[in-house]
């Protein structure tokens, strides 16, 4: 309760909505009843770094290359290439056995469980 009273404050809260009028969102936020105030003066401390967990027998591999920007004529070719290689399974937890990339990975995995998906992220200036 002490934590909530000192942390859940009006000036430390964001209410975001879509498909609602500003007045409706404002009325909703006011009904939440957050107190006013600055809250605790201490800043959050960063303890992060890198975390690695060994998972016996599992590997995650990414192979990346630059593609084409959405405004470049090659963008369509990269989109077609993505789907030709395999844009992911059509069924949740499926393997998309029809793609060229899936077949190659399955052969290379030599009986081990393997899945693969091609990704194409085209932005305005680069892909």
Coordinates of N, CA and C in Angstrom, one line a residue:
X1 N 0.8 -1.2 0.0 CA 0.0 0.0 0.0 C 0.9 1.3 0.0
X2 N 1.9 1.3 0.8 CA 2.9 2.4 0.8 C 3.5 2.6 -0.6
X3 N 3.9 1.5 -1.2 CA 4.5 1.6 -2.6 C 3.5 2.3 -3.5
X4 N 2.2 1.8 -3.5 CA 1.2 2.3 -4.4 C 1.0 3.8 -4.2
X5 N 0.9 4.2 -2.9 CA 0.6 5.6 -2.6 C 1.7 6.5 -3.0
X6 N 2.9 6.0 -3.0 CA 4.1 6.8 -3.4 C 4.5 6.7 -4.9
X7 N 3.9 5.8 -5.6 CA 4.4 5.5 -6.9 C 3.3 5.8 -8.0
X8 N 2.0 5.4 -7.7 CA 0.9 5.6 -8.6 C 0.4 7.0 -8.4
X9 N 1.0 7.9 -9.0 CA 0.6 9.3 -8.8 C 0.3 9.9 -10.2
X10 N -0.6 11.0 -10.2 CA -1.0 11.6 -11.4 C 0.1 12.0 -12.3
X11 N 1.1 12.6 -11.8 CA 2.2 13.2 -12.6 C 3.2 12.1 -13.0
X12 N 3.0 10.9 -12.6 CA 3.9 9.7 -13.0 C 3.1 8.7 -13.8
X13 N 2.0 9.0 -14.3 CA 1.1 8.1 -14.9 C 0.7 8.5 -16.3
X14 N 0.6 7.6 -17.2 CA 0.2 7.8 -18.6 C -1.0 6.9 -18.9
X15 N -2.0 7.6 -19.4 CA -3.2 6.8 -19.9 C -3.3 7.0 -21.4
X16 N -3.2 5.9 -22.1 CA -3.2 6.0 -23.6 C -4.4 5.2 -24.1
X17 N -5.1 5.7 -25.1 CA -6.2 5.0 -25.7 C -6.3 5.3 -27.1
X18 N -7.0 4.4 -27.8 CA -7.3 4.6 -29.2 C -8.8 4.3 -29.5
X19 N -9.4 5.0 -30.4 CA -10.8 4.8 -30.7 C -11.8 5.4 -29.7
X20 N -11.3 6.3 -28.9 CA -12.1 7.0 -27.9 C -11.9 8.5 -28.0
X21 N -12.8 9.3 -27.6 CA -12.7 10.7 -27.7 C -11.8 11.1 -26.5
X22 N -11.1 12.3 -26.6 CA -10.3 12.8 -25.6 C -11.0 13.0 -24.3
X23 N -12.2 13.5 -24.4 CA -13.0 13.7 -23.2 C -13.4 12.4 -22.5
X24 N -13.6 11.4 -23.2 CA -13.9 10.1 -22.6 C -12.7 9.5 -21.9
X25 N -11.5 9.6 -22.5 CA -10.3 9.2 -21.9 C -10.0 10.0 -20.7
X26 N -10.2 11.3 -20.8 CA -9.9 12.2 -19.6 C -10.8 11.8 -18.4
X27 N -12.1 11.6 -18.7 CA -13.0 11.2 -17.6 C -12.6 9.9 -17.0
X28 N -12.2 8.9 -17.8 CA -11.8 7.6 -17.3 C -10.6 7.8 -16.4
X29 N -9.6 8.6 -16.9 CA -8.3 8.8 -16.1 C -8.6 9.5 -14.8
X30 N -9.6 10.4 -14.8 CA -9.9 11.1 -13.5 C -10.6 10.2 -12.5
X31 N -11.3 9.2 -13.0 CA -12.0 8.2 -12.1 C -11.0 7.2 -11.5
X32 N -9.8 7.1 -12.0 CA -8.8 6.3 -11.5 C -8.4 6.7 -10.1
X33 N -8.5 8.0 -9.8 CA -8.3 8.5 -8.5 C -6.8 8.6 -8.0
X34 N -5.9 8.8 -8.9 CA -4.5 8.9 -8.5 C -4.3 10.2 -7.8
X35 N -3.5 10.1 -6.7 CA -3.1 11.3 -5.9 C -2.2 12.1 -6.7
X36 N -2.1 13.4 -6.3 CA -1.1 14.3 -6.9 C 0.2 14.3 -6.0
X37 N 1.3 14.6 -6.6 CA 2.5 14.7 -5.9 C 3.7 14.2 -6.7
X38 N 4.9 14.4 -6.2 CA 6.1 14.1 -7.0 C 6.6 12.7 -6.8
X39 N 6.1 12.1 -5.7 CA 6.5 10.7 -5.4 C 7.9 10.6 -4.8
X40 N 8.5 9.5 -4.8 CA 9.8 9.3 -4.2 C 10.9 10.0 -5.1
X41 N 11.9 10.6 -4.4 CA 12.9 11.4 -5.2 C 14.0 10.5 -5.7
X42 N 14.1 9.2 -5.3 CA 15.2 8.4 -5.7 C 15.0 7.9 -7.2
X43 N 16.0 7.9 -7.9 CA 15.9 7.4 -9.3 C 16.1 5.9 -9.3
X44 N 15.6 5.3 -10.4 CA 15.8 3.8 -10.6 C 17.3 3.6 -10.9
X45 N 17.8 2.5 -10.4 CA 19.2 2.2 -10.7 C 19.3 1.0 -11.7
X46 N 20.2 1.2 -12.6 CA 20.4 0.2 -13.7 C 21.4 -0.9 -13.2
X47 N 21.0 -2.1 -13.2 CA 21.8 -3.2 -12.8 C 22.1 -4.2 -13.9
X48 N 21.7 -3.8 -15.1 CA 21.7 -4.7 -16.3 C 23.1 -5.0 -16.8
X49 N 23.0 -5.7 -17.9 CA 24.2 -6.2 -18.6 C 23.8 -7.2 -19.6
X50 N 24.4 -8.3 -19.6 CA 24.0 -9.3 -20.5 C 23.7 -10.6 -19.7
X51 N 22.6 -11.3 -20.2 CA 22.2 -12.5 -19.5 C 22.3 -13.6 -20.5
X52 N 23.0 -14.7 -20.2 CA 23.0 -15.8 -21.1 C 22.6 -17.0 -20.2
X53 N 21.8 -17.8 -20.8 CA 21.4 -19.1 -20.1 C 21.7 -20.2 -21.1
X54 N 22.3 -21.2 -20.5 CA 22.6 -22.4 -21.3 C 21.4 -23.3 -21.4
X55 N 21.0 -23.6 -22.6 CA 19.9 -24.5 -22.8 C 20.4 -25.7 -23.6
X56 N 20.5 -26.8 -22.9 CA 21.1 -27.9 -23.5 C 20.4 -28.3 -24.8
X57 N 21.2 -28.3 -25.9 CA 20.7 -28.8 -27.2 C 19.9 -27.7 -28.0
X58 N 19.8 -26.5 -27.5 CA 19.1 -25.4 -28.2 C 20.1 -24.4 -28.8
X59 N 19.8 -23.9 -30.0 CA 20.6 -22.8 -30.5 C 19.6 -21.9 -31.3
X60 N 19.9 -20.6 -31.2 CA 19.1 -19.6 -31.9 C 20.1 -18.9 -32.8
X61 N 19.9 -18.9 -34.1 CA 20.8 -18.3 -35.0 C 20.1 -17.3 -35.9
X62 N 20.7 -16.2 -36.1 CA 20.2 -15.2 -37.0 C 21.2 -14.9 -38.1
X63 N 20.8 -14.8 -39.3 CA 21.6 -14.5 -40.4 C 20.9 -13.2 -41.0
X64 N 21.6 -12.1 -41.1 CA 21.0 -10.9 -41.6 C 21.8 -10.3 -42.8
X65 N 21.1 -9.6 -43.6 CA 21.8 -8.8 -44.7 C 20.9 -7.6 -45.0
X66 N 21.5 -6.6 -45.6 CA 20.7 -5.4 -45.9 C 19.8 -5.7 -47.1
X67 N 18.6 -5.3 -47.0 CA 17.6 -5.4 -48.1 C 17.4 -4.1 -48.8
X68 N 16.2 -3.9 -49.3 CA 15.9 -2.7 -50.0 C 14.9 -1.9 -49.2
X69 N 15.0 -0.6 -49.4 CA 14.0 0.3 -48.7 C 12.7 0.2 -49.4
X70 N 11.6 0.6 -48.8 CA 10.2 0.4 -49.3 C 10.0 1.2 -50.6
X71 N 10.8 2.3 -50.7 CA 10.6 3.1 -51.9 C 11.5 2.7 -53.1
X72 N 12.3 1.7 -52.9 CA 13.2 1.2 -54.0 C 12.5 0.1 -54.8
X73 N 12.9 0.0 -56.1 CA 12.3 -1.0 -56.9 C 12.5 -2.4 -56.5
X74 N 13.6 -2.6 -55.8 CA 14.0 -4.0 -55.4 C 13.1 -4.5 -54.2
X75 N 12.4 -3.6 -53.5 CA 11.6 -4.0 -52.3 C 10.6 -5.1 -52.6
X76 N 10.0 -5.1 -53.7 CA 9.0 -6.2 -54.1 C 9.8 -7.5 -54.2
X77 N 11.0 -7.5 -54.8 CA 11.7 -8.7 -55.0 C 12.1 -9.3 -53.6
X78 N 12.5 -8.4 -52.7 CA 12.9 -8.9 -51.3 C 11.6 -9.5 -50.6
X79 N 10.5 -8.9 -50.8 CA 9.2 -9.5 -50.2 C 8.9 -10.8 -50.8
X80 N 9.1 -11.0 -52.1 CA 8.8 -12.3 -52.8 C 9.8 -13.3 -52.3
X81 N 11.1 -12.9 -52.1 CA 12.1 -13.8 -51.6 C 11.8 -14.3 -50.2
X82 N 11.3 -13.4 -49.4 CA 11.0 -13.7 -48.0 C 9.9 -14.9 -48.0
X83 N 8.9 -14.7 -48.8 CA 7.9 -15.8 -48.9 C 8.3 -17.0 -49.6
X84 N 9.2 -16.9 -50.5 CA 9.8 -18.1 -51.2 C 10.6 -18.9 -50.2
X85 N 11.4 -18.2 -49.4 CA 12.2 -18.9 -48.4 C 11.4 -19.5 -47.2
X86 N 10.3 -18.8 -46.9 CA 9.4 -19.3 -45.9 C 9.2 -18.2 -44.8
X87 N 8.0 -17.6 -44.8 CA 7.8 -16.5 -43.9 C 7.2 -17.0 -42.6
X88 N 7.4 -18.2 -42.3 CA 6.9 -18.8 -41.0 C 5.8 -19.8 -41.2
X89 N 5.5 -20.5 -40.2 CA 4.5 -21.6 -40.3 C 3.1 -21.0 -40.5
X90 N 2.2 -21.7 -41.1 CA 0.9 -21.3 -41.3 C 0.0 -21.7 -40.2
X91 N 0.5 -22.7 -39.4 CA -0.2 -23.2 -38.2 C 0.7 -23.0 -37.0
X92 N 0.1 -22.5 -36.0 CA 0.9 -22.2 -34.8 C 1.7 -23.5 -34.4
X93 N 2.9 -23.3 -34.1 CA 3.9 -24.3 -33.7 C 4.1 -25.3 -34.9
X94 N 3.7 -24.9 -36.1 CA 4.0 -25.8 -37.3 C 5.4 -25.4 -37.8
X95 N 5.8 -26.2 -38.8 CA 7.2 -26.1 -39.3 C 7.3 -25.5 -40.7
X96 N 6.1 -25.2 -41.4 CA 6.1 -24.8 -42.8 C 7.0 -25.7 -43.7
X97 N 6.6 -26.9 -43.8 CA 7.5 -27.9 -44.5 C 7.7 -27.6 -46.0
X98 N 6.9 -26.7 -46.6 CA 7.0 -26.5 -48.0 C 8.0 -25.5 -48.5
X99 N 8.6 -24.8 -47.6 CA 9.6 -23.8 -48.0 C 11.0 -24.4 -48.2
X100 N 11.7 -23.7 -49.1 CA 13.0 -24.2 -49.5 C 13.9 -24.1 -48.3
X101 N 13.8 -23.0 -47.5 CA 14.7 -22.8 -46.3 C 14.4 -23.8 -45.3
X102 N 13.1 -24.1 -45.0 CA 12.7 -25.1 -44.0 C 13.3 -26.5 -44.4
X103 N 13.2 -26.8 -45.7 CA 13.7 -28.1 -46.1 C 15.3 -28.2 -45.9
X104 N 16.0 -27.1 -46.2 CA 17.4 -27.1 -46.0 C 17.8 -27.2 -44.6
X105 N 17.1 -26.5 -43.7 CA 17.4 -26.5 -42.3 C 17.1 -27.9 -41.7
X106 N 15.9 -28.5 -42.1 CA 15.6 -29.8 -41.6 C 16.6 -30.8 -42.0
X107 N 17.1 -30.8 -43.2 CA 18.2 -31.7 -43.7 C 19.5 -31.5 -42.9
X108 N 19.8 -30.2 -42.6 CA 21.0 -29.9 -41.9 C 20.9 -30.3 -40.4
X109 N 19.7 -30.3 -39.9 CA 19.5 -30.6 -38.5 C 19.6 -32.1 -38.2
X110 N 19.6 -32.9 -39.2 CA 19.9 -34.3 -39.0 C 19.0 -35.0 -38.0
X111 N 17.7 -34.8 -38.1 CA 16.8 -35.4 -37.1 C 16.5 -34.6 -35.9
X112 N 17.2 -33.6 -35.6 CA 16.9 -32.7 -34.4 C 15.7 -31.8 -34.8
X113 N 15.0 -31.3 -33.8 CA 13.9 -30.4 -34.0 C 14.5 -29.0 -34.5
X114 N 14.0 -28.5 -35.5 CA 14.5 -27.2 -36.1 C 13.3 -26.5 -36.7
X115 N 13.3 -25.2 -36.6 CA 12.3 -24.4 -37.3 C 13.1 -23.1 -37.8
X116 N 12.5 -22.5 -38.8 CA 13.2 -21.4 -39.4 C 12.1 -20.5 -40.0
X117 N 12.4 -19.2 -40.1 CA 11.5 -18.2 -40.8 C 12.4 -17.1 -41.4
X118 N 12.0 -16.6 -42.5 CA 12.6 -15.5 -43.2 C 11.9 -14.2 -42.8
X119 N 12.6 -13.2 -42.6 CA 12.1 -11.9 -42.2 C 12.5 -10.8 -43.2
X120 N 11.6 -10.0 -43.6 CA 12.0 -8.9 -44.5 C 11.3 -7.6 -43.8
X121 N 12.2 -6.7 -43.3 CA 11.7 -5.5 -42.7 C 12.1 -4.3 -43.6
X122 N 11.2 -3.8 -44.4 CA 11.6 -2.7 -45.3 C 11.1 -1.4 -44.7
X123 N 12.1 -0.5 -44.5 CA 11.8 0.9 -44.0 C 11.9 1.8 -45.2
X124 N 11.7 3.1 -44.9 CA 11.7 4.1 -46.0 C 13.0 4.2 -46.7
X125 N 14.1 4.1 -46.0 CA 15.4 4.3 -46.6 C 16.2 3.1 -46.8
X126 N 15.9 2.0 -46.1 CA 16.7 0.8 -46.2 C 15.8 -0.4 -45.7
X127 N 16.4 -1.6 -46.0 CA 15.7 -2.8 -45.6 C 16.5 -3.7 -44.8

